[in-house]
Coordinates of N, CA and C in Angstrom, one line a residue:
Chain G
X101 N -42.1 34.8 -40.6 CA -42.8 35.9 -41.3 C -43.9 36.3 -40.4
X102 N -43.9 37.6 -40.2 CA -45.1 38.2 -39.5 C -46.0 38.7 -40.0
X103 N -47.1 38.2 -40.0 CA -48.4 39.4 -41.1 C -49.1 39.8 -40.1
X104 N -49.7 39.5 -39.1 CA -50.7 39.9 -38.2 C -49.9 41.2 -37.8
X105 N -50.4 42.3 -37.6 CA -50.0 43.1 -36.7 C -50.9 44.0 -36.1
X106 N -50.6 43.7 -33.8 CA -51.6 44.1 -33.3 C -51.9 45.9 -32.9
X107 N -52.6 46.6 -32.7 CA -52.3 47.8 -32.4 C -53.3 48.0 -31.9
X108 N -53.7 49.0 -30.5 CA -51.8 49.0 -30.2 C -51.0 48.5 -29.5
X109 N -50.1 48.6 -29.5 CA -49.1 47.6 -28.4 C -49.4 47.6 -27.1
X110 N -50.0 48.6 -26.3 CA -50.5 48.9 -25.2 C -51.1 49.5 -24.9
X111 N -52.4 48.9 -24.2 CA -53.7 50.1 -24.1 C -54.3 50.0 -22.2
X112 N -54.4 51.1 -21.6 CA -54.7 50.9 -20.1 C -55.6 51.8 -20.1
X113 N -56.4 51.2 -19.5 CA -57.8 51.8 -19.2 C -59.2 51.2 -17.4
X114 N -59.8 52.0 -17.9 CA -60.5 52.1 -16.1 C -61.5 51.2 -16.6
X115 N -61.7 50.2 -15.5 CA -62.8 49.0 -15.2 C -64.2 49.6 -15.4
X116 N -64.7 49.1 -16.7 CA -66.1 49.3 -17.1 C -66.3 50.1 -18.2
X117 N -64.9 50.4 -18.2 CA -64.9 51.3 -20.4 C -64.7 50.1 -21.0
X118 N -64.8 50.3 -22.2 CA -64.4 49.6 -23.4 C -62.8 49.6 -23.8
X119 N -63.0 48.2 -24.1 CA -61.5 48.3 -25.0 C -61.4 47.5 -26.2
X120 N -60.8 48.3 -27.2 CA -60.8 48.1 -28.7 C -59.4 47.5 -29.3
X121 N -59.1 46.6 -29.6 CA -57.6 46.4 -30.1 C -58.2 45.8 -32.0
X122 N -56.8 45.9 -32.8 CA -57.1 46.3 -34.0 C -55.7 45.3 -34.4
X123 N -56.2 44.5 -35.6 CA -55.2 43.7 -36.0 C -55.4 43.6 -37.7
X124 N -54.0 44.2 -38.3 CA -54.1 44.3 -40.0 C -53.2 42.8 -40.3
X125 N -53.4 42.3 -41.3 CA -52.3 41.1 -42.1 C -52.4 41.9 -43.5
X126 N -51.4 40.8 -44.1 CA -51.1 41.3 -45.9 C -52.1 40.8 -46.4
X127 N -52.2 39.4 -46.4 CA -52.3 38.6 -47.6 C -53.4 37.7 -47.1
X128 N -54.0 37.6 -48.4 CA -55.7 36.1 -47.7 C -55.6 35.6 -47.3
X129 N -56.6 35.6 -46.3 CA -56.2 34.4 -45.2 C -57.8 33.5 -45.4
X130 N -57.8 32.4 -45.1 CA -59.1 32.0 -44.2 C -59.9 32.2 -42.9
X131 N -58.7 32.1 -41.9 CA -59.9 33.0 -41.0 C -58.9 33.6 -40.3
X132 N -59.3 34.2 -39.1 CA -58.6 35.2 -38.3 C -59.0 34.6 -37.1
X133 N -58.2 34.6 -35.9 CA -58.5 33.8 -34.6 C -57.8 35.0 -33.9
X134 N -58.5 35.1 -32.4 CA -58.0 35.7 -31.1 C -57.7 35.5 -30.5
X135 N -56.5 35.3 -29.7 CA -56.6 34.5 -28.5 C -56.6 35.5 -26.8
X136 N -56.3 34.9 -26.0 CA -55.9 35.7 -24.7 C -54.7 35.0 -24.2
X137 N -53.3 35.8 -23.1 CA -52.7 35.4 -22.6 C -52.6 36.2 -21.7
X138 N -52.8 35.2 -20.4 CA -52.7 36.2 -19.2 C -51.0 35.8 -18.7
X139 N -50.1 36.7 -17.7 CA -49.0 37.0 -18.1 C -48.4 35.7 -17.6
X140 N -47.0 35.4 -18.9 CA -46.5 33.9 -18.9 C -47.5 32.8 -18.7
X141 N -48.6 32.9 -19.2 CA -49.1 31.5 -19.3 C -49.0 31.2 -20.9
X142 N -50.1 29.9 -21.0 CA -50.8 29.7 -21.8 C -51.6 30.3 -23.1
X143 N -52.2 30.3 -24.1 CA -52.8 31.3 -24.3 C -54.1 30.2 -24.4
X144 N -55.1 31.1 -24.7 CA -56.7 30.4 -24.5 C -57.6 31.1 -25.7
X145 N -57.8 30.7 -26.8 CA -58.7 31.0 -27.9 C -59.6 31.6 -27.2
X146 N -60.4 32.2 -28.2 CA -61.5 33.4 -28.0 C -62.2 33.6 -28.6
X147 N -61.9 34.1 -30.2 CA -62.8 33.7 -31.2 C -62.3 33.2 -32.2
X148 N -62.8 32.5 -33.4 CA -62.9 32.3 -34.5 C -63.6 32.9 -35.7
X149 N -63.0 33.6 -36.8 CA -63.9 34.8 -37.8 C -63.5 33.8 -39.0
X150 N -64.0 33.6 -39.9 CA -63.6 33.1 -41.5 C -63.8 34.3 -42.0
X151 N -63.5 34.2 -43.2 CA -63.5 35.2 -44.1 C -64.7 35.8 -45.0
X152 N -65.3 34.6 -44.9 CA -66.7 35.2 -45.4 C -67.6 35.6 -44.0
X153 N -67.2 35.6 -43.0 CA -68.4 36.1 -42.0 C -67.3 37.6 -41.3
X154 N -68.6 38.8 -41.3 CA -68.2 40.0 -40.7 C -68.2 40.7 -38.9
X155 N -68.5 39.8 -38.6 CA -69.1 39.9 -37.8 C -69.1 38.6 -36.4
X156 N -68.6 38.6 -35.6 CA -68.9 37.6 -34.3 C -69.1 38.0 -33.0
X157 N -69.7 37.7 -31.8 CA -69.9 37.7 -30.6 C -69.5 37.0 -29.9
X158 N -69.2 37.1 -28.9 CA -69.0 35.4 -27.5 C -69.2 36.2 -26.1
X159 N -70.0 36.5 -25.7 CA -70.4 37.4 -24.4 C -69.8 38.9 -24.5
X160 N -69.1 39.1 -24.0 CA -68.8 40.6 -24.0 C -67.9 40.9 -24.8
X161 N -67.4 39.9 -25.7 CA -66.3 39.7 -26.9 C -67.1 40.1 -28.2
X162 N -66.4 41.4 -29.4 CA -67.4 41.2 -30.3 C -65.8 41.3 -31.2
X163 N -65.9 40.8 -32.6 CA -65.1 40.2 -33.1 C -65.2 40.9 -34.9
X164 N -64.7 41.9 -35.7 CA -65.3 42.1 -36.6 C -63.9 42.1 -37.9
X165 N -64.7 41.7 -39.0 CA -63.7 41.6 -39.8 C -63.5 42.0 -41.3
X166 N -62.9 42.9 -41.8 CA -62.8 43.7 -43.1 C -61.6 43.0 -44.3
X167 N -62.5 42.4 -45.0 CA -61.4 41.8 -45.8 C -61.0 42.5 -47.1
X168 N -61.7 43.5 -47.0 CA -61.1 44.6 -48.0 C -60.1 46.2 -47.4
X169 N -59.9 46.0 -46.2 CA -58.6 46.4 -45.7 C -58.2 45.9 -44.5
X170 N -58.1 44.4 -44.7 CA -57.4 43.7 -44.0 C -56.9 43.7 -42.7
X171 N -58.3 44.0 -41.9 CA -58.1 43.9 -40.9 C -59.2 43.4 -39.5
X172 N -59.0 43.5 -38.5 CA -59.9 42.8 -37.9 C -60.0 43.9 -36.4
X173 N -60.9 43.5 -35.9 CA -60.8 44.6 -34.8 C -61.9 43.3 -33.4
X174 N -61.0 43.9 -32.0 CA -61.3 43.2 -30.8 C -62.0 43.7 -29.9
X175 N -63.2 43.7 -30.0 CA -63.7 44.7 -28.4 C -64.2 44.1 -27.5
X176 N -63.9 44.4 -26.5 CA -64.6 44.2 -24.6 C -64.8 44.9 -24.4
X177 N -66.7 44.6 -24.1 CA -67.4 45.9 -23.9 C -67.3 45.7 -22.2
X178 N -67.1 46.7 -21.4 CA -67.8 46.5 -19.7 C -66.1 45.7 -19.3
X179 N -65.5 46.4 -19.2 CA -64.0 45.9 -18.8 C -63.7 45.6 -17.5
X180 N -63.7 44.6 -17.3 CA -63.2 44.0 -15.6 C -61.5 44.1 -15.6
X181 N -61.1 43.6 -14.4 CA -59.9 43.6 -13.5 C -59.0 42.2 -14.3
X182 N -60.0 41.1 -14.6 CA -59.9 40.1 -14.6 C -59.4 39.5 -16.7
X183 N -60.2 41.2 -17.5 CA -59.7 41.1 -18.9 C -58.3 41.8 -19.0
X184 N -57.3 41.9 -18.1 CA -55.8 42.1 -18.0 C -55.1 41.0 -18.7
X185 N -54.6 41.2 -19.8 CA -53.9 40.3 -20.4 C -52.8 40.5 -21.8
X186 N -52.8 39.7 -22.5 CA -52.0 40.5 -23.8 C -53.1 39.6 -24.8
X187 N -53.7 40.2 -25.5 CA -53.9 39.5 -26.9 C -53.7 39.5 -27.8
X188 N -54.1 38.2 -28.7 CA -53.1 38.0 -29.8 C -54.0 37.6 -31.2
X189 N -53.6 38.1 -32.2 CA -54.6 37.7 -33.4 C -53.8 36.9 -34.5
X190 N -54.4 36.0 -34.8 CA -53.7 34.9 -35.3 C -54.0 34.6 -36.5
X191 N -53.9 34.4 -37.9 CA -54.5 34.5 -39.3 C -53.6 33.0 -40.3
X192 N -55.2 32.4 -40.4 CA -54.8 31.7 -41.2 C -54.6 31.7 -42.4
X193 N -53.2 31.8 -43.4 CA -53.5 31.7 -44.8 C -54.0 31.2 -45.4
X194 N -54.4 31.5 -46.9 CA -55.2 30.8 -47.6 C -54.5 29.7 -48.2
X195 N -53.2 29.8 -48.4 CA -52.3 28.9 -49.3 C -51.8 27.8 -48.0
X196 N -52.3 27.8 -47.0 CA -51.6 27.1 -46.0 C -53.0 26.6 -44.9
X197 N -52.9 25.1 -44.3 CA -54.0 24.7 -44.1 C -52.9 24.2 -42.1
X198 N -51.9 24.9 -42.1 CA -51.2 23.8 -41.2 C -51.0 25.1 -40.4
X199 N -50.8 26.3 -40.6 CA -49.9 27.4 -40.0 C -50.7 28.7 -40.0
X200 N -50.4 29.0 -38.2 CA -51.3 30.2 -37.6 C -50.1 31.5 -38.0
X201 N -50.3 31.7 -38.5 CA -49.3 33.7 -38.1 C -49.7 34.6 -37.3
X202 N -48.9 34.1 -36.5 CA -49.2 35.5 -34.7 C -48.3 36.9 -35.4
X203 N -49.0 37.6 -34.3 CA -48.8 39.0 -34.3 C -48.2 39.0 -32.9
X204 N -48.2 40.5 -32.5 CA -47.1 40.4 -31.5 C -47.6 40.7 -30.3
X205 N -49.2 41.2 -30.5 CA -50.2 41.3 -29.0 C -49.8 42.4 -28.7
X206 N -51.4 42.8 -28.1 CA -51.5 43.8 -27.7 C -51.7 43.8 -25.8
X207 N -51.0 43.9 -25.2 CA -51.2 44.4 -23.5 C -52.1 45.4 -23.0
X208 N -53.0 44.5 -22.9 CA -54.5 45.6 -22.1 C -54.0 45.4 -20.3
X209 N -54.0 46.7 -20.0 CA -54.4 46.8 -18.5 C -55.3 47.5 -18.1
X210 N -56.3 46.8 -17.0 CA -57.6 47.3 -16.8 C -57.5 47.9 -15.6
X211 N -57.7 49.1 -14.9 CA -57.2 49.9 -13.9 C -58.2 50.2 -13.1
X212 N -58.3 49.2 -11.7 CA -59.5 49.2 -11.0 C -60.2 50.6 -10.1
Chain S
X166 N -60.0 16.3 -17.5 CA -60.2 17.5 -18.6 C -59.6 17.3 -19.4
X167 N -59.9 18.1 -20.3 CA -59.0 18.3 -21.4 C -57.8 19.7 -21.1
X168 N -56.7 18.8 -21.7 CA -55.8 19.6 -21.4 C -54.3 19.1 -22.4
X169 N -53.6 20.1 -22.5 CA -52.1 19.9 -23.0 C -51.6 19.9 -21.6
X170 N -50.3 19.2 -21.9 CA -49.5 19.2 -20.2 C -48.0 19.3 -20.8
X171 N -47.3 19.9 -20.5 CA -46.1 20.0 -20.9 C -44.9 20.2 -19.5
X172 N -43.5 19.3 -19.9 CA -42.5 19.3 -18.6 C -41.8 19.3 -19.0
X173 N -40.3 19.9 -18.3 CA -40.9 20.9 -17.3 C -41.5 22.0 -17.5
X174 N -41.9 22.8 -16.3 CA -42.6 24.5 -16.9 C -41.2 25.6 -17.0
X175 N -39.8 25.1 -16.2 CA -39.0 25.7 -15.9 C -37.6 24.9 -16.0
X176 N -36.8 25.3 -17.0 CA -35.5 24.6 -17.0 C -34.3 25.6 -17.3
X177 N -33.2 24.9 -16.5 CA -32.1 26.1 -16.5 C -31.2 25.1 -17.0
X178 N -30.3 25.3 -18.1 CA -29.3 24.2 -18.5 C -28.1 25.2 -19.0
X179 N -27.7 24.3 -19.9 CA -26.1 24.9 -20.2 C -25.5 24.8 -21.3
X180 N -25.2 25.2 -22.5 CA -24.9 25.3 -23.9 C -24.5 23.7 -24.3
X181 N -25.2 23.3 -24.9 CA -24.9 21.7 -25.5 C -25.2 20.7 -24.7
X182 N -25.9 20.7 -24.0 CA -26.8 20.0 -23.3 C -27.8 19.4 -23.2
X183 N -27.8 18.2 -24.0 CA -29.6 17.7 -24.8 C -30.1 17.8 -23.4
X184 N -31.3 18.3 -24.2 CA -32.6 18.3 -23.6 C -34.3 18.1 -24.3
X185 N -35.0 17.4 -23.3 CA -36.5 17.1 -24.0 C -37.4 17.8 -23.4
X186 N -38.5 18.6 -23.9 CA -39.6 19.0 -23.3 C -40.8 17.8 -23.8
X187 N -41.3 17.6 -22.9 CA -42.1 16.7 -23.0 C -43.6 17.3 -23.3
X188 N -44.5 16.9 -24.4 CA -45.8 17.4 -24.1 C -46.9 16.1 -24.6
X189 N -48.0 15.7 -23.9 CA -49.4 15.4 -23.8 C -50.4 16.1 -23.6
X190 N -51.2 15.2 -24.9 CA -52.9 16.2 -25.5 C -53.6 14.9 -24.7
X191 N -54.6 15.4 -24.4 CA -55.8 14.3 -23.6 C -57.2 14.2 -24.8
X192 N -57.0 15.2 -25.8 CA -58.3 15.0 -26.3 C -58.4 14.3 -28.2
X193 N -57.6 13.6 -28.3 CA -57.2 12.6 -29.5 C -57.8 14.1 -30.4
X194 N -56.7 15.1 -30.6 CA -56.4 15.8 -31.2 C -55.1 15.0 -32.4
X195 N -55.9 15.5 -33.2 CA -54.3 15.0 -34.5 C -53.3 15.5 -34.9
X196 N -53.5 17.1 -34.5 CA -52.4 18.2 -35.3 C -51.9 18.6 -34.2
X197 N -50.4 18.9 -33.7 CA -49.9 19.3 -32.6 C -48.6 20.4 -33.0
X198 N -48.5 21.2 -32.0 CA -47.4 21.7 -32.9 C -46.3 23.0 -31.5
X199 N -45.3 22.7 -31.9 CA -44.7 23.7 -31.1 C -44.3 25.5 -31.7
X200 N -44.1 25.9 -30.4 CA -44.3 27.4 -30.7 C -43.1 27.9 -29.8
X201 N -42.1 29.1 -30.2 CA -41.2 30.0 -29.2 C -41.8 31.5 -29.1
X202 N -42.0 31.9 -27.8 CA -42.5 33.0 -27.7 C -41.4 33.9 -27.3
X203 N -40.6 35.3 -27.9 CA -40.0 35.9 -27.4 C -40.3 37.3 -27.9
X204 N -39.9 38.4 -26.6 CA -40.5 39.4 -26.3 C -40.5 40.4 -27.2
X205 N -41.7 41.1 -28.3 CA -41.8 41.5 -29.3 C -41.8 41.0 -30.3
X206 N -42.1 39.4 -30.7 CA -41.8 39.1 -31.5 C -43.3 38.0 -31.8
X207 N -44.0 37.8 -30.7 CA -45.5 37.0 -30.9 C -44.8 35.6 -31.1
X208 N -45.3 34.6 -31.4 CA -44.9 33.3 -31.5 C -45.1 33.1 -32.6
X209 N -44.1 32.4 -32.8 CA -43.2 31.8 -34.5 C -43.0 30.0 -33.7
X210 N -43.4 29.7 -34.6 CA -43.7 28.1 -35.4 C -42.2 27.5 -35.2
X211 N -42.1 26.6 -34.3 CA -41.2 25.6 -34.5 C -41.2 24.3 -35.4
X212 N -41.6 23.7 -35.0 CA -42.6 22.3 -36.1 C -44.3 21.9 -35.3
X213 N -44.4 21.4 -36.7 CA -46.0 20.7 -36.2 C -46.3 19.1 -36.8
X214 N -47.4 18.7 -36.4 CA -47.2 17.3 -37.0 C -48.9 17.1 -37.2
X215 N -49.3 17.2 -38.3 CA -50.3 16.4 -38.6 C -51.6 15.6 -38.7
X216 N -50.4 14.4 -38.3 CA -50.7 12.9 -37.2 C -49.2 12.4 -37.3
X217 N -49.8 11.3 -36.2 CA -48.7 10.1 -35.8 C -47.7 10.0 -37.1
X218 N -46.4 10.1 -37.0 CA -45.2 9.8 -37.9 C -45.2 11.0 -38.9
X219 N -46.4 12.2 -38.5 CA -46.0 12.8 -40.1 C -45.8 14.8 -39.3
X220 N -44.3 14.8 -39.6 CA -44.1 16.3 -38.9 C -43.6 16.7 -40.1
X221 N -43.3 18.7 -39.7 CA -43.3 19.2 -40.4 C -42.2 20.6 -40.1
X222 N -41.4 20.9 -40.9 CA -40.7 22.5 -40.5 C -42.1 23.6 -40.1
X223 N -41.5 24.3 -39.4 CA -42.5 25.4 -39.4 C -41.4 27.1 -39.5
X224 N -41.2 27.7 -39.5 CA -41.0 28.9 -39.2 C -39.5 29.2 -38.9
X225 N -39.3 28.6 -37.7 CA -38.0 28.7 -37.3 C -37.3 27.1 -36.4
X226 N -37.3 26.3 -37.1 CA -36.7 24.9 -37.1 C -35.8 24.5 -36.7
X227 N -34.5 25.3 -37.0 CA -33.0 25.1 -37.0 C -32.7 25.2 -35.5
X228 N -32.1 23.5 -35.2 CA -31.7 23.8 -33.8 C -32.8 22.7 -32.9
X229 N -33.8 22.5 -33.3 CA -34.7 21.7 -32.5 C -34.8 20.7 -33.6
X230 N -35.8 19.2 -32.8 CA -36.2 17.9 -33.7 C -37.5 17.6 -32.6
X231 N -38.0 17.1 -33.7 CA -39.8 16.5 -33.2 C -39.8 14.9 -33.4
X232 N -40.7 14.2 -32.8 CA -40.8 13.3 -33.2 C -42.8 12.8 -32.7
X233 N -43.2 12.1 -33.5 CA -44.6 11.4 -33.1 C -44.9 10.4 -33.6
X234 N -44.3 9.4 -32.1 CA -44.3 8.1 -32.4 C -46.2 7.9 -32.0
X235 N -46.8 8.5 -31.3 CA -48.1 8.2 -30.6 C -48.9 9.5 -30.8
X236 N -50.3 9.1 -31.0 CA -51.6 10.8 -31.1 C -51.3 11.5 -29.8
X237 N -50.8 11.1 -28.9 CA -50.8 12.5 -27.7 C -49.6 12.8 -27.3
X238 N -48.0 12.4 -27.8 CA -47.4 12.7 -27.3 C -46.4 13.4 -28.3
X239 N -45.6 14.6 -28.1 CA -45.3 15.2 -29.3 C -43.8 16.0 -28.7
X240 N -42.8 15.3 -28.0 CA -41.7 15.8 -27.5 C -40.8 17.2 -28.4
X241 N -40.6 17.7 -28.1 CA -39.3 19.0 -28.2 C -38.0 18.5 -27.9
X242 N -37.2 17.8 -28.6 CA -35.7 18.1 -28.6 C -34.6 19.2 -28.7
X243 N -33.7 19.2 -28.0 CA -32.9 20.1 -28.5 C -31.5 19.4 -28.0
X244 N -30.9 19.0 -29.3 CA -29.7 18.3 -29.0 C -28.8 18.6 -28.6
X245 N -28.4 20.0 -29.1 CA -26.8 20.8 -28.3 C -27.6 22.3 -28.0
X246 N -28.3 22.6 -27.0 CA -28.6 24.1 -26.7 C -27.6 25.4 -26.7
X247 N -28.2 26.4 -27.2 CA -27.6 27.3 -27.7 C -28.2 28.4 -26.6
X248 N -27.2 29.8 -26.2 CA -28.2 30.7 -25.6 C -29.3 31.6 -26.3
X249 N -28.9 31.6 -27.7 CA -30.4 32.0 -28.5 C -31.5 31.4 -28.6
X250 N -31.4 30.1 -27.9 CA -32.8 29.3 -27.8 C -33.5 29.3 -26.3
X251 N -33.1 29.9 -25.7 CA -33.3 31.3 -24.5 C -34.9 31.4 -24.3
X252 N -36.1 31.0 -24.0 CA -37.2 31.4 -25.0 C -38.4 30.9 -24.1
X253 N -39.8 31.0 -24.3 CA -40.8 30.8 -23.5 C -41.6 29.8 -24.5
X254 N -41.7 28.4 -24.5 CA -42.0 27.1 -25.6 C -43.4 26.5 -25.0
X255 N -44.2 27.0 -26.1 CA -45.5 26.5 -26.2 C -45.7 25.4 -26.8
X256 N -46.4 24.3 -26.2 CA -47.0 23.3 -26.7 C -48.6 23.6 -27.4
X257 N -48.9 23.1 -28.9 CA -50.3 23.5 -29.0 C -51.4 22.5 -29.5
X258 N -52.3 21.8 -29.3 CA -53.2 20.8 -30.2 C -54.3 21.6 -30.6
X259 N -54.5 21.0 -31.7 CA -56.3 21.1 -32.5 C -56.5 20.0 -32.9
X260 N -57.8 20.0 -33.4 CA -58.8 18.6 -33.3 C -57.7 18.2 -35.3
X261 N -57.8 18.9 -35.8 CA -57.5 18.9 -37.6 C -56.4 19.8 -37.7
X262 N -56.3 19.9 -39.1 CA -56.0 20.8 -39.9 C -55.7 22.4 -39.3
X263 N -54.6 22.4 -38.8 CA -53.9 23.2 -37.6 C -54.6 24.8 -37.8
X264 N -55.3 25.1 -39.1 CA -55.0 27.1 -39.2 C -56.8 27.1 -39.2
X265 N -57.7 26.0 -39.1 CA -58.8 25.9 -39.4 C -59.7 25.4 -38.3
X266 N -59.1 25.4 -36.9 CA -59.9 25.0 -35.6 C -59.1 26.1 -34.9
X267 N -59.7 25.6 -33.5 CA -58.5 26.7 -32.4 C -57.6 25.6 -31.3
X268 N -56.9 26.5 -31.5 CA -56.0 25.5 -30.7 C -56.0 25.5 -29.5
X269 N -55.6 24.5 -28.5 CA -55.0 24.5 -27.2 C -54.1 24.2 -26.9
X270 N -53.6 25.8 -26.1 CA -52.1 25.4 -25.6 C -51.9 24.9 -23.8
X271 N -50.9 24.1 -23.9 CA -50.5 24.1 -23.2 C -49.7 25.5 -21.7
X272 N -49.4 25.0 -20.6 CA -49.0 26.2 -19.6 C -47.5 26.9 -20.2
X273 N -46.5 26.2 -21.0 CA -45.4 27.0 -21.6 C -44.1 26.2 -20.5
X274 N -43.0 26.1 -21.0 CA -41.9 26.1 -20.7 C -40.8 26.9 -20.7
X275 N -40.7 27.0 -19.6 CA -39.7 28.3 -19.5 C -37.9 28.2 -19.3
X276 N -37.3 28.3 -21.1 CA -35.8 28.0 -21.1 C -35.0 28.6 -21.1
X277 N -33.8 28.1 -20.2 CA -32.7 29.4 -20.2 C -31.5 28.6 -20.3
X278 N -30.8 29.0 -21.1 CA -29.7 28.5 -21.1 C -28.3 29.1 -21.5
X279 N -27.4 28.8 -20.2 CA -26.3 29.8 -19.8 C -25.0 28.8 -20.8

């Protein structure tokens, strides 16, 4: 089952704009997670949002979250060469303590 | 460091041909869990486990087996491979309670099978 869904599927833009990606689910969740994957790796967490907080930072990462239209939104502010990746938003349900539901990531390329 | 390690990163085999992906957590994480990533589709849940002896279906099951005999090691079977299981297989640990920390994944395994 898919609930996360990222948009948009692909966004390319010039080194030192911003970039915004946007992720809606159905149904309650506990929290909402971001991750990064740079191409065929790994992926590497980013942030962590629960549901009662609106709002997060982690350096140039700002993290925001609307649980009354279900959705969450990703921005990098001051875009490097190096934030080239796909990301991914990941939502925990509320009825479920064991299982992430991915989305299908969005592909940022940053155009030096 | 801490790290997932997972082998191989690249395997090419042949319809019914068991095979194990192997994965180790270094950081006495308890919850472990595998993942298939294929293209437009984000990653869907194979199984997860817990702890030691206690796994679980996840998402899309059919065709794979888990086992955790030990906290860091959390193998991927596939008894008779199929070419729909064709796919990019993530290894992942958290410290708990799998949807309530973040996880770390391992570098991925990359399967093909003709």
């Amino acid at each position: 089952s898919q609930q996360g869904e990222e948009d948009p599927q692909a966004l390319s833009i010039q080194e030192g704009e911003n970039a915004t990606m946007n992720c809606s689910y159905k149904t309650s969740i506990n929290n909402l997670q971001w991750y990064r994957q740079n191409s065929g790796r790994g992926l590497v967490h980013l942030i962590l949002i629960r549901s009662n907080e609106r709002e997060k930072h982690s350096g140039r990462l700002r993290v925001t979250l609307d649980t009354s239209k279900k959705s969450s939104s990703l921005l990098i502010t001051a875009s490097r060469a190096a934030d080239t990746a796909s990301y991914f938003c990941a939502t925990a349900l509320m009825d479920s303590n064991y299982q992430l539901i991915w989305g299908a990531g969005t592909k940022l390329i940053i155009k030096p | 460091e801490a790290q997932v390690t997972q082998n191989p990163r690249y395997l090419i085999t042949v319809t019914g041909k068991k095979l194990t992906v192997t994965c180790s957590q270094n950081m006495n994480h308890e919850y472990m869990s595998w993942y298939r990533q294929d293209p437009g589709l984000g990653l869907r849940q194979i199984y997860y486990s817990m702890n030691v002896e206690v796994t679980d279906k996840g998402d899309v099951p059919e065709g794979y087996k888990v086992s955790r005999k030990e906290k860091r090691n959390f193998p991927l079977i596939l008894e008779s491979p199929s070419p729909n299981q064709t796919s990019l297989y993530f290894c992942a640990s958290s410290l708990a309670g799998g949807s309530s920390y973040e996880q770390y994944f391992g570098p991925g395994t990359r399967l093909t099978v003709t």
